[in-house]
Amino acid sequence: MQKEIVNLLKKENKLSDDTISEIKDIDLNDFSNIVKELGKEDTSYIKASEISKDLDTEYIGKNLYIYNEVLSTNTIAKFLSMNDVENGTVIISEKQTQAKGRSGKVWESPLGGVWLSIILKPNVDHSKLPLITLATGVAVAKTLEEIGVENPEIKWPNDIIINDKKVCGILTEAVAKFNTIESVIVGVGIDANLDVEQFPEELQEGTTTLKVELKREGNENHLIKLFLEEFEKIIGQFNNEEYEDILKEWRKRSYSIGKIVEVREPFNTYYDAYVLGIGKEGALVVEKIDGTLEKVISGECIIKK
Ligand code: BTN
């Protein structure tokens, strides 16, 4: 995290190369104030004024920090979450240079995408975190439906798929102190106004973008506004413990249920299984080849057919 903050400050000429000695003299509070100020400076096409115009939310996105370039919005969000920001604060960057994907992968984030992180301060325990991720997937899918995408699907746990290709990924991270969750950082990356050729060759086959699917460029600010509204609605359901309603919306759009997958759990347990559905805590329920049932709580599921 320190690397992120130093990188940002250096890039914006707030620090010279003699970083170490300067950092020692800066109070953490001043650091966060500088990071916050930078997030209010002008950017080229993601504009707070555009997003806020007619934004119909009570608290999500009321406080926006927008950057030209950061390593990862999730890292900035984590840093700010520990430095006095409101519930629902959103961090956006036009470009990320070292964004984080799931399972330690790098997330490609060139100019033209929507890269954002939302800081939530919910009163929940760890077992409920997967439901926040699933709820976010539903909010993205509904947003895409609103802008004309015909059948966005959700691949467990939270890849958004259009015509068998990934268009969006979600990375939820918790900031905890003594096992109590202080904040949840919900990171969302949508491949919006991009061409598939902008991605590394090995990703191109499995990737699509909104520009490709809708055959037109869209407005990123409008997309963000719609998403923040959908997100607040579904997080409201989450806060009211209406978990079954969230899961119902998820199941309606599931890409995984009914498919044969290779389950890759952490610590390298791989096996093939048939996806039966999703349990009430957000785990994927699968039937192994020997007929036994398993709940997959974390990991990857590679679709086989
Ligand atoms: C995945 O691997 O599918 C998750 C990708 C999550 C990417 C988003 S982009 C905004 C936020 N900042 C990050 O560093 N990662 C998330």
PDB file of C-alpha atoms and ligand atoms in Angstrom:
ATOM      1  CA  MET A   1       0.000   0.000   0.000  1.00  0.00           C
ATOM      2  CA  GLN A   2       2.831   2.379   0.813  1.00  0.00           C
ATOM      3  CA  LYS A   3       4.118   1.806  -2.730  1.00  0.00           C
ATOM      4  CA  GLU A   4       0.755   2.875  -4.125  1.00  0.00           C
ATOM      5  CA  ILE A   5       0.603   6.076  -2.136  1.00  0.00           C
ATOM      6  CA  VAL A   6       4.229   7.005  -2.840  1.00  0.00           C
ATOM      7  CA  ASN A   7       3.750   6.247  -6.520  1.00  0.00           C
ATOM      8  CA  LEU A   8       0.674   8.447  -6.725  1.00  0.00           C
ATOM      9  CA  LEU A   9       2.278  11.334  -4.886  1.00  0.00           C
ATOM     10  CA  LYS A  10       5.459  11.140  -6.967  1.00  0.00           C
ATOM     11  CA  LYS A  11       3.551  11.038 -10.219  1.00  0.00           C
ATOM     12  CA  GLU A  12       1.626  14.124  -9.230  1.00  0.00           C
ATOM     13  CA  ASN A  13       4.880  15.849  -8.243  1.00  0.00           C
ATOM     14  CA  LYS A  14       3.925  15.937  -4.602  1.00  0.00           C
ATOM     15  CA  LEU A  15       7.141  14.133  -3.726  1.00  0.00           C
ATOM     16  CA  SER A  16      10.600  14.376  -5.201  1.00  0.00           C
ATOM     17  CA  ASP A  17      12.940  11.457  -5.679  1.00  0.00           C
ATOM     18  CA  ASP A  18      14.235  11.819  -2.196  1.00  0.00           C
ATOM     19  CA  THR A  19      11.058  10.088  -1.135  1.00  0.00           C
ATOM     20  CA  ILE A  20      12.168   8.223   1.951  1.00  0.00           C
ATOM     21  CA  SER A  21      13.334  11.193   3.944  1.00  0.00           C
ATOM     22  CA  GLU A  22      10.289  13.172   2.909  1.00  0.00           C
ATOM     23  CA  ILE A  23       7.883  10.423   3.888  1.00  0.00           C
ATOM     24  CA  LYS A  24       9.348  10.205   7.338  1.00  0.00           C
ATOM     25  CA  ASP A  25       8.371  13.820   7.879  1.00  0.00           C
ATOM     26  CA  ILE A  26       4.810  13.496   6.654  1.00  0.00           C
ATOM     27  CA  ASP A  27       2.043  12.745   9.089  1.00  0.00           C
ATOM     28  CA  LEU A  28      -0.322   9.960   7.959  1.00  0.00           C
ATOM     29  CA  ASN A  29      -3.196  12.376   8.214  1.00  0.00           C
ATOM     30  CA  ASP A  30      -1.491  14.775   5.815  1.00  0.00           C
ATOM     31  CA  PHE A  31      -0.883  11.860   3.464  1.00  0.00           C
ATOM     32  CA  SER A  32      -4.539  10.993   3.320  1.00  0.00           C
ATOM     33  CA  ASN A  33      -5.454  14.640   2.841  1.00  0.00           C
ATOM     34  CA  ILE A  34      -3.102  14.857  -0.144  1.00  0.00           C
ATOM     35  CA  VAL A  35      -4.568  11.638  -1.617  1.00  0.00           C
ATOM     36  CA  LYS A  36      -8.063  13.052  -1.123  1.00  0.00           C
ATOM     37  CA  GLU A  37      -7.123  16.390  -2.740  1.00  0.00           C
ATOM     38  CA  LEU A  38      -5.655  14.596  -5.754  1.00  0.00           C
ATOM     39  CA  GLY A  39      -8.925  12.734  -6.134  1.00  0.00           C
ATOM     40  CA  LYS A  40     -10.734  16.049  -6.548  1.00  0.00           C
ATOM     41  CA  GLU A  41      -8.482  17.390  -9.315  1.00  0.00           C
ATOM     42  CA  ASP A  42      -9.512  17.483 -12.956  1.00  0.00           C
ATOM     43  CA  THR A  43      -9.516  14.273 -15.020  1.00  0.00           C
ATOM     44  CA  SER A  44      -9.992  13.905 -18.744  1.00  0.00           C
ATOM     45  CA  TYR A  45     -13.279  12.036 -19.220  1.00  0.00           C
ATOM     46  CA  ILE A  46     -14.501  10.608 -15.929  1.00  0.00           C
ATOM     47  CA  LYS A  47     -16.145  13.617 -14.298  1.00  0.00           C
ATOM     48  CA  ALA A  48     -17.656  13.897 -10.837  1.00  0.00           C
ATOM     49  CA  SER A  49     -20.086  16.540 -12.126  1.00  0.00           C
ATOM     50  CA  GLU A  50     -21.413  14.136 -14.800  1.00  0.00           C
ATOM     51  CA  ILE A  51     -21.788  11.222 -12.408  1.00  0.00           C
ATOM     52  CA  SER A  52     -23.399  13.296  -9.678  1.00  0.00           C
ATOM     53  CA  LYS A  53     -25.869  14.983 -12.026  1.00  0.00           C
ATOM     54  CA  ASP A  54     -29.208  13.248 -11.270  1.00  0.00           C
ATOM     55  CA  LEU A  55     -27.475  10.535  -9.207  1.00  0.00           C
ATOM     56  CA  ASP A  56     -30.398   8.984  -7.372  1.00  0.00           C
ATOM     57  CA  THR A  57     -28.678   7.542  -4.289  1.00  0.00           C
ATOM     58  CA  GLU A  58     -28.671   8.410  -0.631  1.00  0.00           C
ATOM     59  CA  TYR A  59     -25.063   7.643   0.200  1.00  0.00           C
ATOM     60  CA  ILE A  60     -23.342   5.515  -2.455  1.00  0.00           C
ATOM     61  CA  GLY A  61     -21.165   7.795  -4.606  1.00  0.00           C
ATOM     62  CA  LYS A  62     -22.054  10.977  -2.760  1.00  0.00           C
ATOM     63  CA  ASN A  63     -18.358  11.259  -2.061  1.00  0.00           C
ATOM     64  CA  LEU A  64     -16.240  10.626  -5.168  1.00  0.00           C
ATOM     65  CA  TYR A  65     -12.456  10.597  -5.600  1.00  0.00           C
ATOM     66  CA  ILE A  66     -11.389  10.393  -9.246  1.00  0.00           C
ATOM     67  CA  TYR A  67      -7.803   9.922 -10.459  1.00  0.00           C
ATOM     68  CA  ASN A  68      -5.998  10.018 -13.790  1.00  0.00           C
ATOM     69  CA  GLU A  69      -3.878   6.999 -12.980  1.00  0.00           C
ATOM     70  CA  VAL A  70      -3.272   4.805  -9.941  1.00  0.00           C
ATOM     71  CA  LEU A  71      -1.828   1.353  -9.416  1.00  0.00           C
ATOM     72  CA  SER A  72      -5.131   0.031  -8.084  1.00  0.00           C
ATOM     73  CA  THR A  73      -8.331   1.748  -6.939  1.00  0.00           C
ATOM     74  CA  ASN A  74      -8.779  -1.040  -4.356  1.00  0.00           C
ATOM     75  CA  THR A  75      -5.511  -0.062  -2.691  1.00  0.00           C
ATOM     76  CA  ILE A  76      -6.413   3.634  -2.613  1.00  0.00           C
ATOM     77  CA  ALA A  77      -9.822   2.671  -1.235  1.00  0.00           C
ATOM     78  CA  LYS A  78      -8.230   0.533   1.482  1.00  0.00           C
ATOM     79  CA  PHE A  79      -5.896   3.362   2.453  1.00  0.00           C
ATOM     80  CA  LEU A  80      -8.700   5.917   2.589  1.00  0.00           C
ATOM     81  CA  SER A  81     -11.014   3.537   4.440  1.00  0.00           C
ATOM     82  CA  MET A  82      -8.552   3.669   7.325  1.00  0.00           C
ATOM     83  CA  ASN A  83      -8.412   7.450   7.161  1.00  0.00           C
ATOM     84  CA  ASP A  84     -11.813   8.738   7.938  1.00  0.00           C
ATOM     85  CA  VAL A  85     -14.020   8.473   4.869  1.00  0.00           C
ATOM     86  CA  GLU A  86     -17.747   8.004   4.717  1.00  0.00           C
ATOM     87  CA  ASN A  87     -19.632   4.801   4.021  1.00  0.00           C
ATOM     88  CA  GLY A  88     -20.333   4.661   0.270  1.00  0.00           C
ATOM     89  CA  THR A  89     -17.279   6.643  -0.839  1.00  0.00           C
ATOM     90  CA  VAL A  90     -16.243   5.700  -4.389  1.00  0.00           C
ATOM     91  CA  ILE A  91     -12.720   5.748  -5.824  1.00  0.00           C
ATOM     92  CA  ILE A  92     -12.434   5.814  -9.625  1.00  0.00           C
ATOM     93  CA  SER A  93      -9.416   5.933 -11.915  1.00  0.00           C
ATOM     94  CA  GLU A  94      -9.280   6.432 -15.668  1.00  0.00           C
ATOM     95  CA  LYS A  95      -6.362   4.014 -15.811  1.00  0.00           C
ATOM     96  CA  GLN A  96      -4.752   1.493 -13.444  1.00  0.00           C
ATOM     97  CA  THR A  97      -1.219   0.271 -13.876  1.00  0.00           C
ATOM     98  CA  GLN A  98      -1.160  -2.614 -11.403  1.00  0.00           C
ATOM     99  CA  ALA A  99      -4.772  -3.478 -10.773  1.00  0.00           C
ATOM    100  CA  LYS A 100      -5.619  -6.579  -8.837  1.00  0.00           C
ATOM    101  CA  GLY A 101      -7.677  -9.445 -10.181  1.00  0.00           C
ATOM    102  CA  ARG A 102      -8.847 -12.540  -8.321  1.00  0.00           C
ATOM    103  CA  SER A 103      -6.384 -15.297  -7.396  1.00  0.00           C
ATOM    104  CA  GLY A 104      -3.448 -12.886  -7.479  1.00  0.00           C
ATOM    105  CA  LYS A 105      -3.825 -12.142 -11.180  1.00  0.00           C
ATOM    106  CA  VAL A 106      -3.163  -8.735 -12.715  1.00  0.00           C
ATOM    107  CA  TRP A 107      -6.236  -6.939 -14.096  1.00  0.00           C
ATOM    108  CA  GLU A 108      -5.674  -5.072 -17.362  1.00  0.00           C
ATOM    109  CA  SER A 109      -7.054  -1.535 -17.000  1.00  0.00           C
ATOM    110  CA  PRO A 110      -6.318   0.750 -19.947  1.00  0.00           C
ATOM    111  CA  LEU A 111      -8.044   4.089 -20.624  1.00  0.00           C
ATOM    112  CA  GLY A 112     -11.649   3.592 -21.670  1.00  0.00           C
ATOM    113  CA  GLY A 113     -12.776   1.120 -19.010  1.00  0.00           C
ATOM    114  CA  VAL A 114     -14.670   1.679 -15.792  1.00  0.00           C
ATOM    115  CA  TRP A 115     -12.368   0.945 -12.849  1.00  0.00           C
ATOM    116  CA  LEU A 116     -13.810   1.739  -9.448  1.00  0.00           C
ATOM    117  CA  SER A 117     -13.870   0.709  -5.806  1.00  0.00           C
ATOM    118  CA  ILE A 118     -16.632   1.350  -3.294  1.00  0.00           C
ATOM    119  CA  ILE A 119     -15.929   1.635   0.426  1.00  0.00           C
ATOM    120  CA  LEU A 120     -18.643   0.050   2.555  1.00  0.00           C
ATOM    121  CA  LYS A 121     -18.762   0.062   6.324  1.00  0.00           C
ATOM    122  CA  PRO A 122     -21.287  -2.691   6.962  1.00  0.00           C
ATOM    123  CA  ASN A 123     -21.920  -4.337  10.278  1.00  0.00           C
ATOM    124  CA  VAL A 124     -21.329  -7.945   9.195  1.00  0.00           C
ATOM    125  CA  ASP A 125     -19.143 -10.914   9.882  1.00  0.00           C
ATOM    126  CA  HIS A 126     -16.866 -12.681   7.410  1.00  0.00           C
ATOM    127  CA  SER A 127     -19.408 -15.357   6.477  1.00  0.00           C
ATOM    128  CA  LYS A 128     -21.589 -12.751   4.752  1.00  0.00           C
ATOM    129  CA  LEU A 129     -18.869 -11.348   2.483  1.00  0.00           C
ATOM    130  CA  PRO A 130     -19.532 -13.719  -0.458  1.00  0.00           C
ATOM    131  CA  LEU A 131     -23.078 -12.371  -0.580  1.00  0.00           C
ATOM    132  CA  ILE A 132     -21.803  -8.812  -1.072  1.00  0.00           C
ATOM    133  CA  THR A 133     -19.800 -10.047  -4.060  1.00  0.00           C
ATOM    134  CA  LEU A 134     -22.801 -11.872  -5.527  1.00  0.00           C
ATOM    135  CA  ALA A 135     -25.000  -8.820  -4.946  1.00  0.00           C
ATOM    136  CA  THR A 136     -22.464  -6.662  -6.795  1.00  0.00           C
ATOM    137  CA  GLY A 137     -22.581  -9.056  -9.753  1.00  0.00           C
ATOM    138  CA  VAL A 138     -26.362  -8.698  -9.882  1.00  0.00           C
ATOM    139  CA  ALA A 139     -26.037  -4.885  -9.754  1.00  0.00           C
ATOM    140  CA  VAL A 140     -23.586  -4.920 -12.685  1.00  0.00           C
ATOM    141  CA  ALA A 141     -25.794  -7.296 -14.707  1.00  0.00           C
ATOM    142  CA  LYS A 142     -28.876  -5.113 -14.124  1.00  0.00           C
ATOM    143  CA  THR A 143     -26.912  -2.012 -15.150  1.00  0.00           C
ATOM    144  CA  LEU A 144     -25.835  -3.676 -18.381  1.00  0.00           C
ATOM    145  CA  GLU A 145     -29.445  -4.666 -19.077  1.00  0.00           C
ATOM    146  CA  GLU A 146     -30.452  -1.015 -18.637  1.00  0.00           C
ATOM    147  CA  ILE A 147     -28.008   0.132 -21.289  1.00  0.00           C
ATOM    148  CA  GLY A 148     -29.205  -2.475 -23.777  1.00  0.00           C
ATOM    149  CA  VAL A 149     -27.090  -5.603 -23.235  1.00  0.00           C
ATOM    150  CA  GLU A 150     -29.446  -8.468 -23.967  1.00  0.00           C
ATOM    151  CA  ASN A 151     -28.372 -11.317 -21.781  1.00  0.00           C
ATOM    152  CA  PRO A 152     -25.598 -10.551 -19.304  1.00  0.00           C
ATOM    153  CA  GLU A 153     -24.876 -13.651 -17.244  1.00  0.00           C
ATOM    154  CA  ILE A 154     -22.980 -14.194 -14.000  1.00  0.00           C
ATOM    155  CA  LYS A 155     -20.338 -16.877 -13.785  1.00  0.00           C
ATOM    156  CA  TRP A 156     -19.764 -17.927 -10.182  1.00  0.00           C
ATOM    157  CA  PRO A 157     -18.750 -16.159  -8.151  1.00  0.00           C
ATOM    158  CA  ASN A 158     -18.736 -12.859  -9.987  1.00  0.00           C
ATOM    159  CA  ASP A 159     -17.568 -12.693 -13.572  1.00  0.00           C
ATOM    160  CA  ILE A 160     -20.033 -10.950 -15.835  1.00  0.00           C
ATOM    161  CA  ILE A 161     -20.322 -12.720 -19.151  1.00  0.00           C
ATOM    162  CA  ILE A 162     -21.799 -11.616 -22.475  1.00  0.00           C
ATOM    163  CA  ASN A 163     -21.987 -14.161 -25.285  1.00  0.00           C
ATOM    164  CA  ASP A 164     -19.607 -16.542 -23.450  1.00  0.00           C
ATOM    165  CA  LYS A 165     -16.938 -13.866 -22.892  1.00  0.00           C
ATOM    166  CA  LYS A 166     -15.969 -11.938 -19.784  1.00  0.00           C
ATOM    167  CA  VAL A 167     -16.789  -8.231 -19.702  1.00  0.00           C
ATOM    168  CA  CYS A 168     -16.454  -7.459 -15.991  1.00  0.00           C
ATOM    169  CA  GLY A 169     -14.677  -8.730 -12.878  1.00  0.00           C
ATOM    170  CA  ILE A 170     -15.295  -8.002  -9.214  1.00  0.00           C
ATOM    171  CA  LEU A 171     -12.812  -8.173  -6.369  1.00  0.00           C
ATOM    172  CA  THR A 172     -14.092  -7.770  -2.828  1.00  0.00           C
ATOM    173  CA  GLU A 173     -11.575  -7.220  -0.051  1.00  0.00           C
ATOM    174  CA  ALA A 174     -12.149  -6.825   3.669  1.00  0.00           C
ATOM    175  CA  VAL A 175     -10.286  -4.491   5.991  1.00  0.00           C
ATOM    176  CA  ALA A 176     -10.464  -6.150   9.404  1.00  0.00           C
ATOM    177  CA  LYS A 177      -9.150  -5.366  12.872  1.00  0.00           C
ATOM    178  CA  PHE A 178      -9.054  -8.136  15.478  1.00  0.00           C
ATOM    179  CA  ASN A 179     -11.373 -10.241  13.332  1.00  0.00           C
ATOM    180  CA  THR A 180     -13.965  -7.460  13.114  1.00  0.00           C
ATOM    181  CA  ILE A 181     -14.700  -6.121   9.649  1.00  0.00           C
ATOM    182  CA  GLU A 182     -14.114  -2.378   9.579  1.00  0.00           C
ATOM    183  CA  SER A 183     -14.668  -1.857   5.850  1.00  0.00           C
ATOM    184  CA  VAL A 184     -15.387  -3.833   2.734  1.00  0.00           C
ATOM    185  CA  ILE A 185     -13.808  -2.688  -0.507  1.00  0.00           C
ATOM    186  CA  VAL A 186     -15.836  -3.673  -3.547  1.00  0.00           C
ATOM    187  CA  GLY A 187     -13.687  -3.334  -6.683  1.00  0.00           C
ATOM    188  CA  VAL A 188     -15.412  -3.437 -10.053  1.00  0.00           C
ATOM    189  CA  GLY A 189     -13.760  -3.450 -13.464  1.00  0.00           C
ATOM    190  CA  ILE A 190     -15.962  -3.126 -16.567  1.00  0.00           C
ATOM    191  CA  ASP A 191     -14.426  -3.355 -20.030  1.00  0.00           C
ATOM    192  CA  ALA A 192     -16.486  -0.505 -21.438  1.00  0.00           C
ATOM    193  CA  ASN A 193     -15.135   1.606 -24.319  1.00  0.00           C
ATOM    194  CA  LEU A 194     -12.317  -0.719 -25.272  1.00  0.00           C
ATOM    195  CA  ASP A 195     -11.325  -2.857 -28.215  1.00  0.00           C
ATOM    196  CA  VAL A 196     -10.385  -6.455 -27.556  1.00  0.00           C
ATOM    197  CA  GLU A 197      -7.032  -5.800 -29.273  1.00  0.00           C
ATOM    198  CA  GLN A 198      -6.104  -3.534 -26.346  1.00  0.00           C
ATOM    199  CA  PHE A 199      -5.743  -6.632 -24.151  1.00  0.00           C
ATOM    200  CA  PRO A 200      -2.750  -8.990 -24.157  1.00  0.00           C
ATOM    201  CA  GLU A 201      -3.081 -11.708 -26.765  1.00  0.00           C
ATOM    202  CA  GLU A 202      -3.633 -14.512 -24.289  1.00  0.00           C
ATOM    203  CA  LEU A 203      -6.712 -12.751 -22.865  1.00  0.00           C
ATOM    204  CA  GLN A 204      -8.318 -11.739 -26.146  1.00  0.00           C
ATOM    205  CA  GLU A 205     -10.205 -14.967 -26.850  1.00  0.00           C
ATOM    206  CA  GLY A 206     -12.090 -14.929 -23.549  1.00  0.00           C
ATOM    207  CA  THR A 207     -12.659 -11.176 -23.319  1.00  0.00           C
ATOM    208  CA  THR A 208     -15.323  -8.879 -24.672  1.00  0.00           C
ATOM    209  CA  THR A 209     -16.203  -5.213 -24.139  1.00  0.00           C
ATOM    210  CA  LEU A 210     -19.375  -3.155 -24.092  1.00  0.00           C
ATOM    211  CA  LYS A 211     -18.205  -1.315 -27.199  1.00  0.00           C
ATOM    212  CA  VAL A 212     -17.933  -4.616 -29.067  1.00  0.00           C
ATOM    213  CA  GLU A 213     -21.226  -6.045 -27.817  1.00  0.00           C
ATOM    214  CA  LEU A 214     -23.303  -2.886 -28.285  1.00  0.00           C
ATOM    215  CA  LYS A 215     -21.494  -1.894 -31.470  1.00  0.00           C
ATOM    216  CA  ARG A 216     -21.155   1.678 -30.233  1.00  0.00           C
ATOM    217  CA  GLU A 217     -19.216   3.734 -27.715  1.00  0.00           C
ATOM    218  CA  GLY A 218     -21.053   4.487 -24.487  1.00  0.00           C
ATOM    219  CA  ASN A 219     -20.735   7.156 -21.842  1.00  0.00           C
ATOM    220  CA  GLU A 220     -18.651   5.943 -18.902  1.00  0.00           C
ATOM    221  CA  ASN A 221     -20.072   8.558 -16.526  1.00  0.00           C
ATOM    222  CA  HIS A 222     -23.627   7.480 -17.257  1.00  0.00           C
ATOM    223  CA  LEU A 223     -22.674   3.832 -16.823  1.00  0.00           C
ATOM    224  CA  ILE A 224     -21.119   4.596 -13.425  1.00  0.00           C
ATOM    225  CA  LYS A 225     -24.184   6.569 -12.322  1.00  0.00           C
ATOM    226  CA  LEU A 226     -26.549   3.720 -13.249  1.00  0.00           C
ATOM    227  CA  PHE A 227     -24.336   1.160 -11.544  1.00  0.00           C
ATOM    228  CA  LEU A 228     -24.087   3.162  -8.297  1.00  0.00           C
ATOM    229  CA  GLU A 229     -27.883   3.386  -8.196  1.00  0.00           C
ATOM    230  CA  GLU A 230     -28.300  -0.368  -8.731  1.00  0.00           C
ATOM    231  CA  PHE A 231     -25.589  -1.049  -6.183  1.00  0.00           C
ATOM    232  CA  GLU A 232     -27.243   1.039  -3.482  1.00  0.00           C
ATOM    233  CA  LYS A 233     -30.563  -0.737  -4.067  1.00  0.00           C
ATOM    234  CA  ILE A 234     -29.083  -4.209  -3.729  1.00  0.00           C
ATOM    235  CA  ILE A 235     -26.869  -3.314  -0.767  1.00  0.00           C
ATOM    236  CA  GLY A 236     -30.067  -2.051   0.865  1.00  0.00           C
ATOM    237  CA  GLN A 237     -31.499  -5.556   0.410  1.00  0.00           C
ATOM    238  CA  PHE A 238     -28.299  -7.014   1.832  1.00  0.00           C
ATOM    239  CA  ASN A 239     -28.478  -4.735   4.885  1.00  0.00           C
ATOM    240  CA  ASN A 240     -32.104  -5.788   5.407  1.00  0.00           C
ATOM    241  CA  GLU A 241     -30.993  -9.438   5.276  1.00  0.00           C
ATOM    242  CA  GLU A 242     -33.122 -10.077   2.176  1.00  0.00           C
ATOM    243  CA  TYR A 243     -30.528 -12.593   1.038  1.00  0.00           C
ATOM    244  CA  GLU A 244     -32.969 -14.888  -0.746  1.00  0.00           C
ATOM    245  CA  ASP A 245     -34.116 -12.002  -2.996  1.00  0.00           C
ATOM    246  CA  ILE A 246     -30.504 -11.315  -3.985  1.00  0.00           C
ATOM    247  CA  LEU A 247     -29.855 -14.990  -4.691  1.00  0.00           C
ATOM    248  CA  LYS A 248     -33.029 -15.238  -6.765  1.00  0.00           C
ATOM    249  CA  GLU A 249     -31.780 -12.415  -9.023  1.00  0.00           C
ATOM    250  CA  TRP A 250     -28.357 -14.081  -9.183  1.00  0.00           C
ATOM    251  CA  ARG A 251     -29.817 -17.495 -10.138  1.00  0.00           C
ATOM    252  CA  LYS A 252     -31.926 -15.909 -12.898  1.00  0.00           C
ATOM    253  CA  ARG A 253     -28.719 -14.738 -14.563  1.00  0.00           C
ATOM    254  CA  SER A 254     -26.471 -17.669 -13.693  1.00  0.00           C
ATOM    255  CA  TYR A 255     -24.014 -18.797 -16.330  1.00  0.00           C
ATOM    256  CA  SER A 256     -22.715 -21.627 -14.130  1.00  0.00           C
ATOM    257  CA  ILE A 257     -25.767 -23.616 -13.031  1.00  0.00           C
ATOM    258  CA  GLY A 258     -26.285 -26.768 -15.129  1.00  0.00           C
ATOM    259  CA  LYS A 259     -22.743 -26.805 -16.477  1.00  0.00           C
ATOM    260  CA  ILE A 260     -19.859 -29.203 -15.966  1.00  0.00           C
ATOM    261  CA  VAL A 261     -16.918 -27.400 -14.457  1.00  0.00           C
ATOM    262  CA  GLU A 262     -13.433 -27.991 -13.197  1.00  0.00           C
ATOM    263  CA  VAL A 263     -13.406 -26.768  -9.608  1.00  0.00           C
ATOM    264  CA  ARG A 264     -10.078 -25.304  -8.534  1.00  0.00           C
ATOM    265  CA  GLU A 265     -10.109 -24.735  -4.823  1.00  0.00           C
ATOM    266  CA  PRO A 266      -7.318 -22.978  -2.966  1.00  0.00           C
ATOM    267  CA  PHE A 267      -4.391 -25.277  -2.121  1.00  0.00           C
ATOM    268  CA  ASN A 268      -4.709 -26.982  -5.497  1.00  0.00           C
ATOM    269  CA  THR A 269      -7.595 -29.389  -5.112  1.00  0.00           C
ATOM    270  CA  TYR A 270      -8.920 -29.795  -8.655  1.00  0.00           C
ATOM    271  CA  TYR A 271     -11.916 -31.922  -9.599  1.00  0.00           C
ATOM    272  CA  ASP A 272     -14.692 -32.068 -12.199  1.00  0.00           C
ATOM    273  CA  ALA A 273     -18.267 -31.553 -11.089  1.00  0.00           C
ATOM    274  CA  TYR A 274     -21.783 -30.673 -12.215  1.00  0.00           C
ATOM    275  CA  VAL A 275     -23.108 -27.345 -10.919  1.00  0.00           C
ATOM    276  CA  LEU A 276     -26.425 -27.831  -9.129  1.00  0.00           C
ATOM    277  CA  GLY A 277     -26.990 -24.347  -7.772  1.00  0.00           C
ATOM    278  CA  ILE A 278     -26.051 -21.782  -5.210  1.00  0.00           C
ATOM    279  CA  GLY A 279     -26.534 -22.128  -1.448  1.00  0.00           C
ATOM    280  CA  LYS A 280     -27.960 -19.525   0.889  1.00  0.00           C
ATOM    281  CA  GLU A 281     -24.554 -18.282   2.006  1.00  0.00           C
ATOM    282  CA  GLY A 282     -23.376 -17.838  -1.589  1.00  0.00           C
ATOM    283  CA  ALA A 283     -21.418 -21.085  -1.977  1.00  0.00           C
ATOM    284  CA  LEU A 284     -21.665 -23.012  -5.234  1.00  0.00           C
ATOM    285  CA  VAL A 285     -23.249 -26.441  -4.753  1.00  0.00           C
ATOM    286  CA  VAL A 286     -21.785 -29.066  -7.068  1.00  0.00           C
ATOM    287  CA  GLU A 287     -22.101 -32.813  -7.583  1.00  0.00           C
ATOM    288  CA  LYS A 288     -18.823 -34.638  -8.011  1.00  0.00           C
ATOM    289  CA  ILE A 289     -18.379 -37.511 -10.468  1.00  0.00           C
ATOM    290  CA  ASP A 290     -18.788 -40.017  -7.595  1.00  0.00           C
ATOM    291  CA  GLY A 291     -22.160 -38.489  -6.747  1.00  0.00           C
ATOM    292  CA  THR A 292     -21.133 -36.681  -3.574  1.00  0.00           C
ATOM    293  CA  LEU A 293     -22.208 -33.095  -3.058  1.00  0.00           C
ATOM    294  CA  GLU A 294     -19.735 -30.326  -2.279  1.00  0.00           C
ATOM    295  CA  LYS A 295     -20.051 -26.666  -1.371  1.00  0.00           C
ATOM    296  CA  VAL A 296     -17.415 -24.516  -3.062  1.00  0.00           C
ATOM    297  CA  ILE A 297     -16.815 -21.439  -0.954  1.00  0.00           C
ATOM    298  CA  SER A 298     -13.807 -19.967  -2.723  1.00  0.00           C
ATOM    299  CA  GLY A 299     -11.780 -20.723  -5.798  1.00  0.00           C
ATOM    300  CA  GLU A 300     -12.301 -20.836  -9.535  1.00  0.00           C
ATOM    301  CA  CYS A 301     -14.700 -22.834 -11.669  1.00  0.00           C
ATOM    302  CA  ILE A 302     -13.569 -23.425 -15.222  1.00  0.00           C
ATOM    303  CA  ILE A 303     -16.520 -24.234 -17.470  1.00  0.00           C
ATOM    304  CA  LYS A 304     -15.971 -27.470 -19.413  1.00  0.00           C
ATOM    305  CA  LYS A 305     -19.358 -27.808 -21.136  1.00  0.00           C
TER     306      LYS A 305
HETATM  307  C1  BTN B   1     -11.292 -10.513 -11.478  1.00  0.00           C
HETATM  308  O1  BTN B   1     -10.180 -11.058 -11.510  1.00  0.00           O
HETATM  309  O2  BTN B   1     -12.216 -10.937 -12.153  1.00  0.00           O
HETATM  310  C2  BTN B   1     -11.499  -9.305 -10.591  1.00  0.00           C
HETATM  311  C3  BTN B   1     -11.079  -8.038 -11.247  1.00  0.00           C
HETATM  312  C4  BTN B   1     -11.331  -6.795 -10.424  1.00  0.00           C
HETATM  313  C5  BTN B   1     -10.794  -5.552 -11.076  1.00  0.00           C
HETATM  314  C6  BTN B   1     -11.213  -4.294 -10.383  1.00  0.00           C
HETATM  315  S1  BTN B   1     -10.845  -2.863 -11.343  1.00  0.00           S
HETATM  316  C7  BTN B   1     -11.173  -1.825  -9.986  1.00  0.00           C
HETATM  317  C8  BTN B   1     -10.641  -2.514  -8.762  1.00  0.00           C
HETATM  318  N1  BTN B   1      -9.242  -2.197  -8.531  1.00  0.00           N
HETATM  319  C9  BTN B   1      -8.462  -3.274  -8.612  1.00  0.00           C
HETATM  320  O3  BTN B   1      -7.222  -3.279  -8.452  1.00  0.00           O
HETATM  321  N2  BTN B   1      -9.188  -4.360  -8.928  1.00  0.00           N
HETATM  322  C10 BTN B   1     -10.595  -4.035  -9.022  1.00  0.00           C
END
